[in-house]
Structure formats: C-alpha cells, structure tokens
Amino acid sequence: MERSSTRASFAAVRQLVLPVGAAVFVLAALAAVVAAARQTGSGDAPPTPGAMQLPRIAAYATFTVERVEPGRLVVSGGSVSELPVGAETRAWRLEPADADAVQTGAAIAIIGVPNEVRNAAIRAIIVGDPGSPGPAGPFGGHEALGERFALPMVVGTVVRVEEGRAVIRTGAGEATAWPGEGAPVFRVREVEVDDIRPGDRVGVLLDRDGRPDPGRGLLVMRGE
C-alpha cells in the first residue's frame, strides 16, 4: 500500500481493516496483548484474555470548516454553525507520516474500532513529541477522524523500537505493535489557528452542557 498524497493517506485510514498483514500495525486481541504483558514470565501457558474494556474518553464533536473568518470558523456537520477562535486558541494538526515516525520516546495513540471478537480495525496511529503526556494535547487523537466508533485503544510512550516492532508502555503494562510500510501513521504538531483552512475537519471537546468548547483547543486534519 502506498500513499502518494494526503488524500490517499486518509482514504487508506478510512478503508483499513484487520487483518492486513505486514502493511499495518497489527493489534489483534488488544485486551490479550496487555494482559500478556502484565503476566510475562509467569509461566508457559498464555493468559486467558478477558472482555475488552473500552477506554473512557471525553465527549467531542467533529465539524468541517466551510469558511475562515476573523474571530470564527464557519462550520458544518454538527450542532453549531460557527466556532469562536482567536490568537490564543490552541490547535494541533495531524499530518500523514510513515512508520519511521514511531521512535523511542515518542508519545503514541493507536486509534481503532473494536469488534465483537476483541480485535480492532486500526484507523490511525498518532505520534506526538517525546515527553508529552499525550500525542495531541487534551485530545485522544481520534476526534478529527470523523468516525463515530473510533477510539484510542492503546495510549502510551514508545520505550523501544527493534526488529520491526515497537514496545509501548501504557498505564496497564506494555503492549507490542509491528509497524510496516503503508501504516496509517500521523504525526501531530501544534500550529497557529491561522493554519486552519476551508475543508479541514476539526475535533472539538464538549463542555458539561454538551456544547463545543474551542477554548480547550482544536484537533485538525485535512479533509478528503
């Protein structure tokens, strides 16, 4: 699988399902991976995987930017038609990368859609700066994908990369993933709000009343 453009990259993310062989990160039976990591060295018999526990995530909404105007973004696809923004508004942009972006020390979030057999179809691998608490500030990394059931399945720090595998330290133990050519990797970087363009998708966290709260930041990615 090759990505000749940002558009092609995102199309690959939307269409990707497991299994897809060595071309993507393989995270079959995610709950079992974490359980096995916690029980490493406890015996020869593999642990019995339990039920997949979905992570708790902040509520969010996804919009498409129609126009960029002074002090606001005119948007579609959600409960409001505009988002107030200013010079102080923080924004993080997801940009297509490749497996080489997965380096020791990087913050990482693996975004997937769980299914009934404890597998996950991988939609994106978000890589952030070393030392950051999460790849994209307050965001999980899935908020701008525009896919309702996508979740951050594994979140942590890459502790080593060797022989084609990346070992990720998470709050529940270590998980292992195998990157390959064509993996749907995105590097995240903080940008000025002026970087946002018509056609971009933006993820916005919601406040306690369920209203978009752009004051907490925006997660941005190029639209199709």
Coordinates of C-alpha atoms in Angstrom, one line a residue, residues 80-222:
V80 CA -23.5 24.7 15.7
S81 CA -22.6 26.7 12.6
E82 CA -19.6 28.6 14.0
L83 CA -16.8 28.2 16.4
P84 CA -15.3 31.3 18.0
V85 CA -11.5 31.3 17.8
G86 CA -8.7 33.8 18.5
A87 CA -4.9 34.1 18.5
E88 CA -4.9 32.4 21.9
T89 CA -6.8 29.3 20.6
R90 CA -4.5 26.3 20.6
A91 CA -4.7 23.9 17.7
W92 CA -3.0 20.6 16.9
R93 CA -2.7 19.3 13.3
L94 CA -2.5 15.7 12.2
E95 CA -0.2 15.2 9.2
P96 CA 0.5 12.0 7.3
A97 CA 3.8 10.3 8.2
D98 CA 5.3 6.9 7.9
A99 CA 6.4 4.1 10.2
D100 CA 9.8 5.8 10.8
A101 CA 7.9 8.4 12.9
V102 CA 7.4 5.8 15.6
Q103 CA 10.6 6.4 17.5
T104 CA 11.8 5.6 21.1
G105 CA 10.4 8.2 23.5
A106 CA 7.5 9.3 21.3
A107 CA 4.0 9.7 22.7
I108 CA 1.7 7.4 20.8
A109 CA -2.0 6.7 20.5
I110 CA -3.3 3.8 18.4
I111 CA -6.8 4.5 17.2
G112 CA -9.1 1.6 16.4
V113 CA -12.7 0.4 16.0
P114 CA -13.3 -2.5 18.4
N115 CA -15.4 -5.5 17.3
E116 CA -17.1 -8.4 19.0
V117 CA -14.1 -10.8 18.8
R118 CA -11.7 -8.5 20.8
N119 CA -9.9 -7.3 17.6
A120 CA -9.6 -3.8 16.4
A121 CA -9.6 -2.3 12.9
I122 CA -6.8 0.2 13.1
R123 CA -7.8 3.6 11.7
A124 CA -4.8 5.8 12.7
I125 CA -1.5 5.8 14.7
I126 CA -0.9 9.2 16.2
V127 CA 2.7 10.1 17.1
G128 CA 3.5 13.1 19.3
D129 CA 6.6 14.7 20.7
P130 CA 8.8 12.9 23.2
G131 CA 8.0 13.7 26.7
S132 CA 4.4 15.0 26.1
P133 CA 1.7 13.5 28.2
G134 CA -0.3 12.6 25.1
P135 CA 0.2 13.0 21.4
A136 CA -2.3 15.8 20.9
G137 CA -2.6 17.9 24.0
P138 CA -6.1 17.3 25.6
F139 CA -7.2 15.2 22.7
G140 CA -7.1 11.4 22.3
G141 CA -6.2 11.7 18.6
H142 CA -9.5 10.3 17.2
E143 CA -11.6 13.4 17.4
A144 CA -11.0 14.7 13.9
L145 CA -11.3 11.4 12.0
G146 CA -15.0 11.8 11.5
E147 CA -15.7 8.2 12.5
R148 CA -18.1 7.7 15.3
F149 CA -16.8 4.4 16.8
A150 CA -13.1 5.1 16.6
L151 CA -11.3 5.1 20.0
P152 CA -7.8 5.4 21.3
M153 CA -7.2 1.7 22.0
V154 CA -3.6 2.0 23.2
V155 CA -2.1 5.2 24.6
G156 CA 1.4 5.5 26.0
T157 CA 5.1 6.0 25.3
V158 CA 7.3 4.1 22.9
V159 CA 10.1 2.6 25.0
R160 CA 12.0 0.9 22.3
V161 CA 11.8 0.0 18.6
E162 CA 13.7 -3.1 17.4
E163 CA 13.4 -5.7 14.7
G164 CA 10.3 -4.2 13.2
R165 CA 8.4 -3.9 16.5
A166 CA 7.6 -1.1 18.8
V167 CA 7.1 -1.7 22.5
I168 CA 4.7 0.8 24.1
R169 CA 4.5 1.5 27.8
T170 CA 0.9 2.1 28.9
G171 CA -0.8 2.6 32.2
A172 CA -1.8 -1.1 32.2
G173 CA 1.6 -2.5 31.2
E174 CA 3.5 -3.0 27.9
A175 CA 1.9 -3.6 24.5
T176 CA 3.7 -4.5 21.3
A177 CA 2.9 -3.3 17.8
W178 CA 4.5 -4.0 14.4
P179 CA 4.8 -1.1 12.0
G180 CA 5.1 -1.6 8.3
E181 CA 5.1 0.3 5.0
G182 CA 1.8 2.0 4.4
A183 CA 0.7 2.1 8.1
P184 CA -1.8 4.9 8.7
V185 CA 0.6 7.0 10.8
F186 CA 0.0 10.6 11.5
R187 CA 2.4 13.0 13.2
V188 CA 0.8 15.7 15.3
R189 CA 2.2 19.2 15.8
E190 CA 0.9 22.3 17.4
V191 CA 0.0 25.1 14.9
E192 CA -1.4 28.5 14.9
V193 CA -5.2 28.8 14.5
D194 CA -4.4 30.7 11.3
D195 CA -3.2 27.4 9.8
I196 CA -6.7 26.1 9.6
R197 CA -8.2 26.1 6.1
P198 CA -11.6 25.5 4.5
G199 CA -12.2 21.8 4.0
D200 CA -10.3 20.9 7.2
R201 CA -12.0 18.7 9.8
V202 CA -11.8 19.9 13.3
G203 CA -12.4 17.9 16.5
V204 CA -13.7 20.0 19.5
L205 CA -14.2 18.8 23.1
L206 CA -17.6 19.4 24.6
D207 CA -18.4 21.2 27.9
R208 CA -20.6 19.8 30.7
D209 CA -23.7 21.1 28.9
G210 CA -22.7 19.3 25.6
R211 CA -21.7 22.4 23.8
P212 CA -18.5 22.7 21.7
D213 CA -15.7 24.3 23.7
P214 CA -13.0 25.5 21.3
G215 CA -11.3 27.3 24.2
R216 CA -9.9 23.9 25.1
G217 CA -8.3 23.6 21.7
L218 CA -8.9 22.1 18.2
L219 CA -7.7 18.9 16.6
V220 CA -7.3 19.5 12.9
M221 CA -6.7 17.3 9.9
R222 CA -7.0 17.8 6.1

